[in-house]
Short mmCIF file of N, CA and C in Angstrom, two decimals:
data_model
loop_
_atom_site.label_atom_id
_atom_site.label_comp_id
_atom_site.label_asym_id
_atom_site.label_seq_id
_atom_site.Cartn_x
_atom_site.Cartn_y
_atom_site.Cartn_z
N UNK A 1 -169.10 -0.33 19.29
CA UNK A 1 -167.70 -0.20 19.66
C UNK A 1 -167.62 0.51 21.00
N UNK A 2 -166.75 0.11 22.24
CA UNK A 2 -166.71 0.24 23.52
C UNK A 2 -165.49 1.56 23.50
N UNK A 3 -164.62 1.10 22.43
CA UNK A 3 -163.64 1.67 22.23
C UNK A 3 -162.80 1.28 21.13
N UNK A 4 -161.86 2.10 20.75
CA UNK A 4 -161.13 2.39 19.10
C UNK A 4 -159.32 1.95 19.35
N UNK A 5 -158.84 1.42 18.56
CA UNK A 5 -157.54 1.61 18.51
C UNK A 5 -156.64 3.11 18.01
N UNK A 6 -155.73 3.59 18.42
CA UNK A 6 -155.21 4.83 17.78
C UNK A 6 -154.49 4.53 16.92
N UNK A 7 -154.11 5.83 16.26
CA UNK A 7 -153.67 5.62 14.50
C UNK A 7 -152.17 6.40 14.69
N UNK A 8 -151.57 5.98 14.30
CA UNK A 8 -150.28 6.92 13.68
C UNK A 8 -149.59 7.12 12.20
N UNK A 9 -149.30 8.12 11.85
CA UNK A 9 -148.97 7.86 10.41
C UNK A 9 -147.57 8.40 10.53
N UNK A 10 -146.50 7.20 9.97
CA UNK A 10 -145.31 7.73 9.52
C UNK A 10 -144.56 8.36 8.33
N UNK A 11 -143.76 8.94 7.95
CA UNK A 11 -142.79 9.00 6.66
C UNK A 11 -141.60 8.59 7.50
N UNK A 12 -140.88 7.97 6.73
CA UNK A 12 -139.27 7.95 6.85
C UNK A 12 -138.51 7.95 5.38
N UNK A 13 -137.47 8.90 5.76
CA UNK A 13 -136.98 9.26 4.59
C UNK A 13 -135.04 9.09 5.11
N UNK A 14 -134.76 8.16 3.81
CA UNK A 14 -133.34 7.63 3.88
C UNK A 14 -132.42 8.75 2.99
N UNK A 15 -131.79 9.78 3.29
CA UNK A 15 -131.13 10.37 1.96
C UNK A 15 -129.79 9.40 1.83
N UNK A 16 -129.71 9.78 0.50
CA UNK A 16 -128.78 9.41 -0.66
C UNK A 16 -127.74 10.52 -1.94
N UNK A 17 -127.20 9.95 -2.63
CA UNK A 17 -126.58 10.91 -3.50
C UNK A 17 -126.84 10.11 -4.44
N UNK A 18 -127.62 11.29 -5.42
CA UNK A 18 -128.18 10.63 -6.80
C UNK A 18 -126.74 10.79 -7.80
N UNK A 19 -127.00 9.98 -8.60
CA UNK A 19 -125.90 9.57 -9.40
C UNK A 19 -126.34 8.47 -10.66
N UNK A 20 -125.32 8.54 -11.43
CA UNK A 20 -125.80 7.25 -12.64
C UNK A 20 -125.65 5.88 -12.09
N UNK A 21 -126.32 4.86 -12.67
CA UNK A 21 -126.14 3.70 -12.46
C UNK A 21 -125.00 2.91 -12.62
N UNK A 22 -124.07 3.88 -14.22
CA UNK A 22 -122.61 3.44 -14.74
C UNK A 22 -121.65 3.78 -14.08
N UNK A 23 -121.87 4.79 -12.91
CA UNK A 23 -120.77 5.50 -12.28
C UNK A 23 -121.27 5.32 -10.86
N UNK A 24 -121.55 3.98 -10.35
CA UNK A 24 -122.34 3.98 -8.76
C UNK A 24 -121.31 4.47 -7.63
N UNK A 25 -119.75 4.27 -7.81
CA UNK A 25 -118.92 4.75 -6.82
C UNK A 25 -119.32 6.13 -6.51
N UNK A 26 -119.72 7.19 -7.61
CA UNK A 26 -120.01 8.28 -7.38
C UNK A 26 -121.49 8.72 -6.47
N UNK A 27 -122.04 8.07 -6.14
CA UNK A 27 -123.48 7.88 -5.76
C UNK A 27 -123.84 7.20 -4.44
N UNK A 28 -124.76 7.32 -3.48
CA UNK A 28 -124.93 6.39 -2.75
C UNK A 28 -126.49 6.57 -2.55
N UNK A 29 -126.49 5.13 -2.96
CA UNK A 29 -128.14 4.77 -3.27
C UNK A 29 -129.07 4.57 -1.66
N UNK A 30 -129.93 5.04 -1.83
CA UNK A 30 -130.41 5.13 -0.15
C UNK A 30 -131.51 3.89 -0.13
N UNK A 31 -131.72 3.08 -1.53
CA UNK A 31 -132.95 2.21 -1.28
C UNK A 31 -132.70 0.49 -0.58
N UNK A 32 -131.28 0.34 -0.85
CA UNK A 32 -130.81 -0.86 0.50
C UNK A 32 -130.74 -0.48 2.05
N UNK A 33 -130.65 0.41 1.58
CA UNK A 33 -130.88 1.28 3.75
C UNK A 33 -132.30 1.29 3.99
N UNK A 34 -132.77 2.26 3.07
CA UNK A 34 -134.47 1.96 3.75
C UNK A 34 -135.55 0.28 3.36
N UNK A 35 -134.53 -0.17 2.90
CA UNK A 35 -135.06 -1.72 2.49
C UNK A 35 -134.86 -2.53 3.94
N UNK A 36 -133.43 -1.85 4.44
CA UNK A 36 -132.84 -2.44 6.23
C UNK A 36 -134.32 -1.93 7.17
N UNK A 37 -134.57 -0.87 6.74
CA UNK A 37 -135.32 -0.58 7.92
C UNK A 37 -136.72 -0.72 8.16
N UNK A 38 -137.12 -0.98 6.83
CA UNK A 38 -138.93 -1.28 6.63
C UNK A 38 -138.85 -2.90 7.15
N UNK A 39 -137.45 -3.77 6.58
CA UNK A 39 -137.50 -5.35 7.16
C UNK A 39 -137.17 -5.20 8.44
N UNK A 40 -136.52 -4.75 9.41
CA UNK A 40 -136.51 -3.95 10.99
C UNK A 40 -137.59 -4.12 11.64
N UNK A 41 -138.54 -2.88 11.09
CA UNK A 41 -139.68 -2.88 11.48
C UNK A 41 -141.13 -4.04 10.84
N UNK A 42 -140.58 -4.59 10.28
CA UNK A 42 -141.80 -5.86 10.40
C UNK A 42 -141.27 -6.57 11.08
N UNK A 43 -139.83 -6.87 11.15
CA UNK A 43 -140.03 -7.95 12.11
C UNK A 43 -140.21 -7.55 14.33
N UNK A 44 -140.49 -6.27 13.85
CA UNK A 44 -141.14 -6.00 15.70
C UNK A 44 -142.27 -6.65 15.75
N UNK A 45 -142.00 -7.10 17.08
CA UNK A 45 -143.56 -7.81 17.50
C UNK A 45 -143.85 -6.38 18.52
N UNK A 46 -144.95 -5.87 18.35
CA UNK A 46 -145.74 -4.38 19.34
C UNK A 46 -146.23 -5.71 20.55
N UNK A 47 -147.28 -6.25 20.47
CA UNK A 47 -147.80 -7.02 21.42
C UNK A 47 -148.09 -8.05 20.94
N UNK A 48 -149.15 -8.89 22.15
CA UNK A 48 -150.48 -9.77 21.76
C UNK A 48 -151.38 -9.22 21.79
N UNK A 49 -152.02 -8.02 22.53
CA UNK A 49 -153.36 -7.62 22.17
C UNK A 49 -153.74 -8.07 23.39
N UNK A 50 -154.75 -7.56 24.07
CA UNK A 50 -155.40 -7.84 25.86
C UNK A 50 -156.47 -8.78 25.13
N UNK A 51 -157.46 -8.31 26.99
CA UNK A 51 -159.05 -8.83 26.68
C UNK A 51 -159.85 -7.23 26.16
N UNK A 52 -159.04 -6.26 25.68
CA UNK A 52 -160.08 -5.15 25.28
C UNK A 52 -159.66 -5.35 23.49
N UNK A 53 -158.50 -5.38 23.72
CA UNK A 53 -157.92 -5.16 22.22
C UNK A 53 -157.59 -6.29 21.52
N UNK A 54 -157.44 -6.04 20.05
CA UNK A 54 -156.55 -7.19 19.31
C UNK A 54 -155.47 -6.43 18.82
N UNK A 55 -154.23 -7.09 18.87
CA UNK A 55 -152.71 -7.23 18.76
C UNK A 55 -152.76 -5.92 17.71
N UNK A 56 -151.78 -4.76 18.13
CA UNK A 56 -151.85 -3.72 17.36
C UNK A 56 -150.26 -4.09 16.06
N UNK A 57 -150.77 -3.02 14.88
CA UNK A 57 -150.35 -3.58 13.88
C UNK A 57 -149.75 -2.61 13.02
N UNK A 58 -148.14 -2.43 12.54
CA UNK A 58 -147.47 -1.87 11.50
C UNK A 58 -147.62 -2.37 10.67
N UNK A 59 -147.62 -1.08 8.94
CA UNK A 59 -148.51 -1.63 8.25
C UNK A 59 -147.64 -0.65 7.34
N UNK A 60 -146.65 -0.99 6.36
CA UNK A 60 -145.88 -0.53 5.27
C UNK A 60 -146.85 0.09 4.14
N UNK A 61 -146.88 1.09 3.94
CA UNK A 61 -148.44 1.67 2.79
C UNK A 61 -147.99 2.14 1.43
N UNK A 62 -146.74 2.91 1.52
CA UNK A 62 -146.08 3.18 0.34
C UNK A 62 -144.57 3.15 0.56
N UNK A 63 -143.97 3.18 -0.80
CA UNK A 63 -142.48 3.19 -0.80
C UNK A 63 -142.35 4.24 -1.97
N UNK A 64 -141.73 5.09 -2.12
CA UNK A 64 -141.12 6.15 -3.16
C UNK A 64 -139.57 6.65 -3.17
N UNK A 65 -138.94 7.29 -4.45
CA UNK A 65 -138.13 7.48 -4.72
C UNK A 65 -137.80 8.78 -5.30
N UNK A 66 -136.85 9.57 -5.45
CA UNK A 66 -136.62 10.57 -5.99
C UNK A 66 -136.59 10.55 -7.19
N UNK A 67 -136.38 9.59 -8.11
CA UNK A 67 -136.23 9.05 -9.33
C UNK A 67 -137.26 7.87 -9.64
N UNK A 68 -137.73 8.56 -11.30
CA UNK A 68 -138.33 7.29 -11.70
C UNK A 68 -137.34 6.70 -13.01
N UNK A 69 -136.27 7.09 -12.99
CA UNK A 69 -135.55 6.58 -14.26
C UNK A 69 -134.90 5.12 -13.36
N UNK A 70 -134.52 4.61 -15.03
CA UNK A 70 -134.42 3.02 -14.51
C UNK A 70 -132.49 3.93 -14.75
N UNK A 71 -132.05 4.08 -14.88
CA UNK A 71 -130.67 4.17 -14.86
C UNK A 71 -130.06 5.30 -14.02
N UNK A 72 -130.65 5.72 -12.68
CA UNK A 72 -130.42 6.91 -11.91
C UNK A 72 -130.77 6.16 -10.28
N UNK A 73 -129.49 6.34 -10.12
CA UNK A 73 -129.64 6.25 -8.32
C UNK A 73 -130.12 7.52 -7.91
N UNK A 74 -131.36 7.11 -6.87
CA UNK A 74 -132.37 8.02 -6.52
C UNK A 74 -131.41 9.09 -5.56
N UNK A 75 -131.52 10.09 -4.94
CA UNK A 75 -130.96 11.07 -3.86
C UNK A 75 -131.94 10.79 -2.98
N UNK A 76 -132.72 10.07 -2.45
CA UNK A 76 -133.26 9.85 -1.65
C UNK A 76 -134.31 8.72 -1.90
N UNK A 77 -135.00 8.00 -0.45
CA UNK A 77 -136.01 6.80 -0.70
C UNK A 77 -137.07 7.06 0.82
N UNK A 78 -138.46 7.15 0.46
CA UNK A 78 -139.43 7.23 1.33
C UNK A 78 -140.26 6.09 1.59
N UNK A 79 -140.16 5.95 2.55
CA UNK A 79 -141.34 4.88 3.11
C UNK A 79 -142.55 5.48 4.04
N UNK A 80 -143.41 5.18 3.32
CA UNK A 80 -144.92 5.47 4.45
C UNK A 80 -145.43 4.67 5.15
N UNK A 81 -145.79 4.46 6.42
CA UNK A 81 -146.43 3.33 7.24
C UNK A 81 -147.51 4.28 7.85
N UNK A 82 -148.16 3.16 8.69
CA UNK A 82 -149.61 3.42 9.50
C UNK A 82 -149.12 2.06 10.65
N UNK A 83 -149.67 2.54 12.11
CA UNK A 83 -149.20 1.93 12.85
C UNK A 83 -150.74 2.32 13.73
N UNK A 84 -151.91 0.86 13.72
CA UNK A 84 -153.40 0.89 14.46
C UNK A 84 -152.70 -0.02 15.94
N UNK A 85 -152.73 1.08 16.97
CA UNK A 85 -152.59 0.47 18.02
C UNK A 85 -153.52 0.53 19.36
N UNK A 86 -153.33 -0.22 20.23
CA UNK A 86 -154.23 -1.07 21.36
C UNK A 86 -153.84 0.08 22.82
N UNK A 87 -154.45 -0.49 23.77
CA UNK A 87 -154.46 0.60 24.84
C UNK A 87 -153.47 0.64 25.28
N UNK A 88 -152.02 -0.70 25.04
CA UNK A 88 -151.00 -1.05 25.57
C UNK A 88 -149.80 0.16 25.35
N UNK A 89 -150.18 0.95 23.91
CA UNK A 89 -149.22 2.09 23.68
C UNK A 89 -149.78 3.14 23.96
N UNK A 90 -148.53 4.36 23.70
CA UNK A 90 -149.28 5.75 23.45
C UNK A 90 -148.57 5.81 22.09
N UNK A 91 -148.99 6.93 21.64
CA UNK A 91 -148.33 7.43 20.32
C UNK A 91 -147.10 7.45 20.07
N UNK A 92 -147.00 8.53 20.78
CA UNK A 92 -145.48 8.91 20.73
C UNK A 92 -144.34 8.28 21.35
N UNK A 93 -144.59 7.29 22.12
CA UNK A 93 -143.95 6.54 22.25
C UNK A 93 -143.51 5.21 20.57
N UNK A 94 -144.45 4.85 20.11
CA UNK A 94 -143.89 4.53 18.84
C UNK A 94 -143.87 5.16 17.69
N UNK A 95 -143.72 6.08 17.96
CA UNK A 95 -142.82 7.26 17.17
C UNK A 95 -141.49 6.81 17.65
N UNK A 96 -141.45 7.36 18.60
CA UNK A 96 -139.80 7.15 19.13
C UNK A 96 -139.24 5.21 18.99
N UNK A 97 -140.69 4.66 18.89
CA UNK A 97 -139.58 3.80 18.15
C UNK A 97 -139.43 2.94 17.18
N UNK A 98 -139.90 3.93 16.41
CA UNK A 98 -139.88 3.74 14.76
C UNK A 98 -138.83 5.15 14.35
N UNK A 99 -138.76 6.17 15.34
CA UNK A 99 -136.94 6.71 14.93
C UNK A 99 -136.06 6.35 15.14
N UNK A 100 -136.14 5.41 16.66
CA UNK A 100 -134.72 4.67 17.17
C UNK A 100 -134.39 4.02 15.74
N UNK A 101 -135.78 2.95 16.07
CA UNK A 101 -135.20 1.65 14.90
C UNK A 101 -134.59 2.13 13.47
N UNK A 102 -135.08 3.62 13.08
CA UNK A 102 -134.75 3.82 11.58
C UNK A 102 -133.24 4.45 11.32
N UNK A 103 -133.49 5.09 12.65
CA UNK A 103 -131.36 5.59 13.05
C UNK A 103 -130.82 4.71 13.12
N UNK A 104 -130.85 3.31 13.86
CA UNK A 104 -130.17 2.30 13.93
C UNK A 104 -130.28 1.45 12.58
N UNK A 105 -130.94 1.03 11.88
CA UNK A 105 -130.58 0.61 10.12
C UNK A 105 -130.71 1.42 9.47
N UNK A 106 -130.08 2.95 9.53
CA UNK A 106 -129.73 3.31 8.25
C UNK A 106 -129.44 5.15 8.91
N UNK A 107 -128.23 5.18 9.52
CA UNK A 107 -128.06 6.39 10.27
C UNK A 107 -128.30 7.80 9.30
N UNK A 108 -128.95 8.43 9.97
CA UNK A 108 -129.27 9.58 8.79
C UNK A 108 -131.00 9.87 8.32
N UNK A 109 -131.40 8.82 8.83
CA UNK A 109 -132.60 8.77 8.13
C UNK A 109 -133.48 9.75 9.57
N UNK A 110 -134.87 10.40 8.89
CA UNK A 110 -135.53 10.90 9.77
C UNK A 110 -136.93 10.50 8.90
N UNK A 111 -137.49 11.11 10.20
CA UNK A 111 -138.72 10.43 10.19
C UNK A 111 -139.64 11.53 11.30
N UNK A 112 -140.91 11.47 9.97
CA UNK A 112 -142.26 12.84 10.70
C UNK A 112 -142.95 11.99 11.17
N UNK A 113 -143.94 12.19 11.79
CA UNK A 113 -145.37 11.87 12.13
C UNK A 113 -146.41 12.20 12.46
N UNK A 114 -147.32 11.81 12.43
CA UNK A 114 -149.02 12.38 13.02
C UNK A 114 -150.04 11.54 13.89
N UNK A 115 -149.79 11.99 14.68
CA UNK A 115 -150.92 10.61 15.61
C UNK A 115 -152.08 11.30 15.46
N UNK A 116 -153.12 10.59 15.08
CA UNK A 116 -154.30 11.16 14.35
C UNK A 116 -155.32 10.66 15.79
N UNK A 117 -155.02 10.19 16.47
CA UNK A 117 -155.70 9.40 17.75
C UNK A 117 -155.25 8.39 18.29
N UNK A 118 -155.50 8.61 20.08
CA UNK A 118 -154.82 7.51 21.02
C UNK A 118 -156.04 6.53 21.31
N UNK A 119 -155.54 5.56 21.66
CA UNK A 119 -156.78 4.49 21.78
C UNK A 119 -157.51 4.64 22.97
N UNK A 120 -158.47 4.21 23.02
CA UNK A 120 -159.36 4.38 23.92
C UNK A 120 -160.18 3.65 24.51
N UNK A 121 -161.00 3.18 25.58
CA UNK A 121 -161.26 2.67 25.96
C UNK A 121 -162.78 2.74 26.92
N UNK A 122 -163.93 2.68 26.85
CA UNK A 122 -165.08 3.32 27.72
C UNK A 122 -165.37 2.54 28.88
N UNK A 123 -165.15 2.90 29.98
CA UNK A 123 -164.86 2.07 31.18
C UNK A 123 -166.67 1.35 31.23
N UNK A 124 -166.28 0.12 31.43
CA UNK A 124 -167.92 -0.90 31.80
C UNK A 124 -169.30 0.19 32.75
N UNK A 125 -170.04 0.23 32.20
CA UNK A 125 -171.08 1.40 32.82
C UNK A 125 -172.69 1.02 32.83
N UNK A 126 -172.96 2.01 33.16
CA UNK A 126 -174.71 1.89 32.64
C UNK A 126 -174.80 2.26 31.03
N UNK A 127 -174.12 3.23 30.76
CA UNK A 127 -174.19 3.28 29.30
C UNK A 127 -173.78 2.27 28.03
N UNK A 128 -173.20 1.00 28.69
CA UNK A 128 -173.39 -0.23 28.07
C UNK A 128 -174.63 -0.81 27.66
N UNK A 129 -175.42 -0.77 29.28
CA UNK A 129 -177.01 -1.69 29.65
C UNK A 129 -177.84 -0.85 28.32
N UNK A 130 -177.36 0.50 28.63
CA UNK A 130 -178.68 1.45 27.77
C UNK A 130 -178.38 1.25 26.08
N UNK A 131 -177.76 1.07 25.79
CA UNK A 131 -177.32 1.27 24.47
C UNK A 131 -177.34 0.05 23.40
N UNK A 132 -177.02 -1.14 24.54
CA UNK A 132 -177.41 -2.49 24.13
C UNK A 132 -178.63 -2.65 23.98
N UNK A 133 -179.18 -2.14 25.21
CA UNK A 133 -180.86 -2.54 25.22
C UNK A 133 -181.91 -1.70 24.04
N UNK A 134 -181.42 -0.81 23.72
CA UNK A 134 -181.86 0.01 22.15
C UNK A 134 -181.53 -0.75 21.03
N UNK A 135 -180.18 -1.19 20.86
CA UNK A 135 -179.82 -1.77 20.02
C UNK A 135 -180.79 -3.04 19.90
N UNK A 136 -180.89 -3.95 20.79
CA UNK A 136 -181.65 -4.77 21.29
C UNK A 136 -182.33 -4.98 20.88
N UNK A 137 -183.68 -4.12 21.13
CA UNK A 137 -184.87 -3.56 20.83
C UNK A 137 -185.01 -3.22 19.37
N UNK A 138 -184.21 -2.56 18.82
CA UNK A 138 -184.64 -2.35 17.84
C UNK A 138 -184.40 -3.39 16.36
N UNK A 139 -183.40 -4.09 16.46
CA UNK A 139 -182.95 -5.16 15.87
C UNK A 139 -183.09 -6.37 16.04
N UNK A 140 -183.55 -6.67 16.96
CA UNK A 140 -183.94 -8.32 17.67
C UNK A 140 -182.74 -9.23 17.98
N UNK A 141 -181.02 -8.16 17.89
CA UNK A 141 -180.12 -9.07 18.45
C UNK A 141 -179.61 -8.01 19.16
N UNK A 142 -178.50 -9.05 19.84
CA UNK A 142 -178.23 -8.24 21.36
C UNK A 142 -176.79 -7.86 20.62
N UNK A 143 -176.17 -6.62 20.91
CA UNK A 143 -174.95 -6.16 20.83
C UNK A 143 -173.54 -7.01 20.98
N UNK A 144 -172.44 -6.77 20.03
CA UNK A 144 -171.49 -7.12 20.49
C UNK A 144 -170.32 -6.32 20.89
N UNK A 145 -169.75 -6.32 21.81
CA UNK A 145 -169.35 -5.26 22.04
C UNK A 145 -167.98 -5.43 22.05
N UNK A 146 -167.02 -4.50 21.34
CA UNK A 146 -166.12 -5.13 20.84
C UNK A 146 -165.13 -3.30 20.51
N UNK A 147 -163.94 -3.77 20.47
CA UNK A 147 -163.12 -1.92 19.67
C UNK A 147 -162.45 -2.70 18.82
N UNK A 148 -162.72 -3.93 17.94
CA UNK A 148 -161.68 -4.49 16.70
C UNK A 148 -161.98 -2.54 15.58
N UNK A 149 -161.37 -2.74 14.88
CA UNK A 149 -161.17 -2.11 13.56
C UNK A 149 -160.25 -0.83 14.14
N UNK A 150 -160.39 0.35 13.31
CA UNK A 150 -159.53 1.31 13.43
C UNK A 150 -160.06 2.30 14.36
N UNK A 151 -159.95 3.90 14.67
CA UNK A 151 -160.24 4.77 15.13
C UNK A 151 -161.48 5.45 14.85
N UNK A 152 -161.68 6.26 15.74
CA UNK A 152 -163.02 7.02 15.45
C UNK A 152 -162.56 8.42 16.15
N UNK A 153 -164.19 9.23 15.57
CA UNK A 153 -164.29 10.13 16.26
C UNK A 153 -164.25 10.52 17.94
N UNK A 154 -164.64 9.29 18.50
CA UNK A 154 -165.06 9.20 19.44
C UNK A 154 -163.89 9.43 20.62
N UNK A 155 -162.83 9.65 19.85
CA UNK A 155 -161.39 9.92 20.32
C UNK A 155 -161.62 11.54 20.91
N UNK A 156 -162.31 12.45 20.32
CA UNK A 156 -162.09 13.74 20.71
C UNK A 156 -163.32 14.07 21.79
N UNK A 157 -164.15 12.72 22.33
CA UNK A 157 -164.84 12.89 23.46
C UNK A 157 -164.56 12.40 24.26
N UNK A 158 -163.54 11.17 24.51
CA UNK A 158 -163.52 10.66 26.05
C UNK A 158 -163.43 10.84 26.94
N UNK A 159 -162.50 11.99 26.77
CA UNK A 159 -162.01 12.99 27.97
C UNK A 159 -163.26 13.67 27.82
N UNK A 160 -164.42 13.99 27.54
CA UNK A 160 -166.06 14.54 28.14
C UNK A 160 -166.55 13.47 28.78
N UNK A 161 -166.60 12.76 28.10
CA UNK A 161 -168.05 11.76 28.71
C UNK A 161 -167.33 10.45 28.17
N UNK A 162 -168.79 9.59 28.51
CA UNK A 162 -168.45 8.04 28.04
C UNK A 162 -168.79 7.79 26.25
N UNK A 163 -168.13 6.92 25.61
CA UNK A 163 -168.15 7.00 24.12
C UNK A 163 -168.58 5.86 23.90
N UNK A 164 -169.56 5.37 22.84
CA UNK A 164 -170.16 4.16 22.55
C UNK A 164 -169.98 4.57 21.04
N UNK A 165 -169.71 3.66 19.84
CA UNK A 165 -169.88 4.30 18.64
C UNK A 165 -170.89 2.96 18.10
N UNK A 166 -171.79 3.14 17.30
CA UNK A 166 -173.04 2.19 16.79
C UNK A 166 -173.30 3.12 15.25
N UNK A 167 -172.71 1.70 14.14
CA UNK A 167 -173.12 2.29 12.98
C UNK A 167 -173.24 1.30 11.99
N UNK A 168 -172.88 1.20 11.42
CA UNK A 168 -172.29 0.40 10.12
C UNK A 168 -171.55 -0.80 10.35
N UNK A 169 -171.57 -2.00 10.15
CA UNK A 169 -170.40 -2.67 9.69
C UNK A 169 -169.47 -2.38 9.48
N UNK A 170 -167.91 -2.83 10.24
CA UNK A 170 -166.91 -2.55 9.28
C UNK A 170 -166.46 -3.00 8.09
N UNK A 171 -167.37 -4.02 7.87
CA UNK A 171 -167.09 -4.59 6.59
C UNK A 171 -167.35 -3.36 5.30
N UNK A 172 -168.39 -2.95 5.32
CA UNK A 172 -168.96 -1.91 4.84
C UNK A 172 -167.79 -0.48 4.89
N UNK A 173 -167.35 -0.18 5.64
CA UNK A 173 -165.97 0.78 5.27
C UNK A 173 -165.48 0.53 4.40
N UNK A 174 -164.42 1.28 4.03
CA UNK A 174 -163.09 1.50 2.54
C UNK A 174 -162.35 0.59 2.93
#
């Protein structure tokens, strides 16, 4: 890997007023608002993806509620996403717009986050030639060199030096 896509992790949280199901005037259910805004955000297109990257990708992970009773409008509804993106963003920039979009279908709602790493990229070098040619050598095929899959460590060195990561298959990951 030449280089990694960065990670972001969202919550967004829609409040509501919990209430019975028999008495809904009294209540306002927050799970058609955050239902507006998780369909919002799939239908963004982020990019196409360059010649370093492939097309970065929002990715809905959980949905929760304040309530697990079947006859109780929840006081609130959470959605969790993960958002693996290409050199084309920074973080916090889609942060900001995955809050725009979540203020705009469903005013009220907020939303945390964590950018766990920005993407990265190891500019073409000698430390390509060297690293291939080990690889090379020691395997009898030549490298492919490629940043498909998710993030790495290799995020908290670029700003040192140049980053090559050589391990495992990603197939072989969780």
């Amino acid at each position: 890997k030449i280089g990694r896509r960065g990670s972001v992790n969202l919550w967004i949280t829609v409040p509501g007023i919990q209430g019975h199901v028999a008495y809904p005037h009294r209540a306002d259910n927050p799970i058609p608002k955050l239902a507006r805004v998780v369909d919002t955000l799939e239908a963004l297109h982020l990019d196409d993806g360059n010649d370093s990257f492939q097309s970065s990708n929002l990715e809905v992970t959980a949905v929760e509620t304040s309530s697990k009773a079947t006859n109780v409008i929840p006081g609130f509804a959470r959605a969790q996403l993960n958002i693996r993106f290409n050199n084309l963003h920074r973080g916090a920039d889609l942060v900001e717009l995955v809050r725009r979009t979540a203020e705009q279908a469903a005013p009220g709602a907020t939303v945390e986050a964590k950018i766990s790493g920005e993407a990265f990229l190891t500019p073409a070098g000698p430390i390509y030639e060297i690293v291939s040619a080990a690889i090379a050598a020691e395997t009898g095929e030549p490298p492919i060199l490629s940043t498909h899959g998710g993030t790495s460590d290799g995020r908290f060195l670029i700003s040192l030096c140049p980053v090559v990561d050589f391990g495992l298959p990603n197939a072989t990951m969780h």
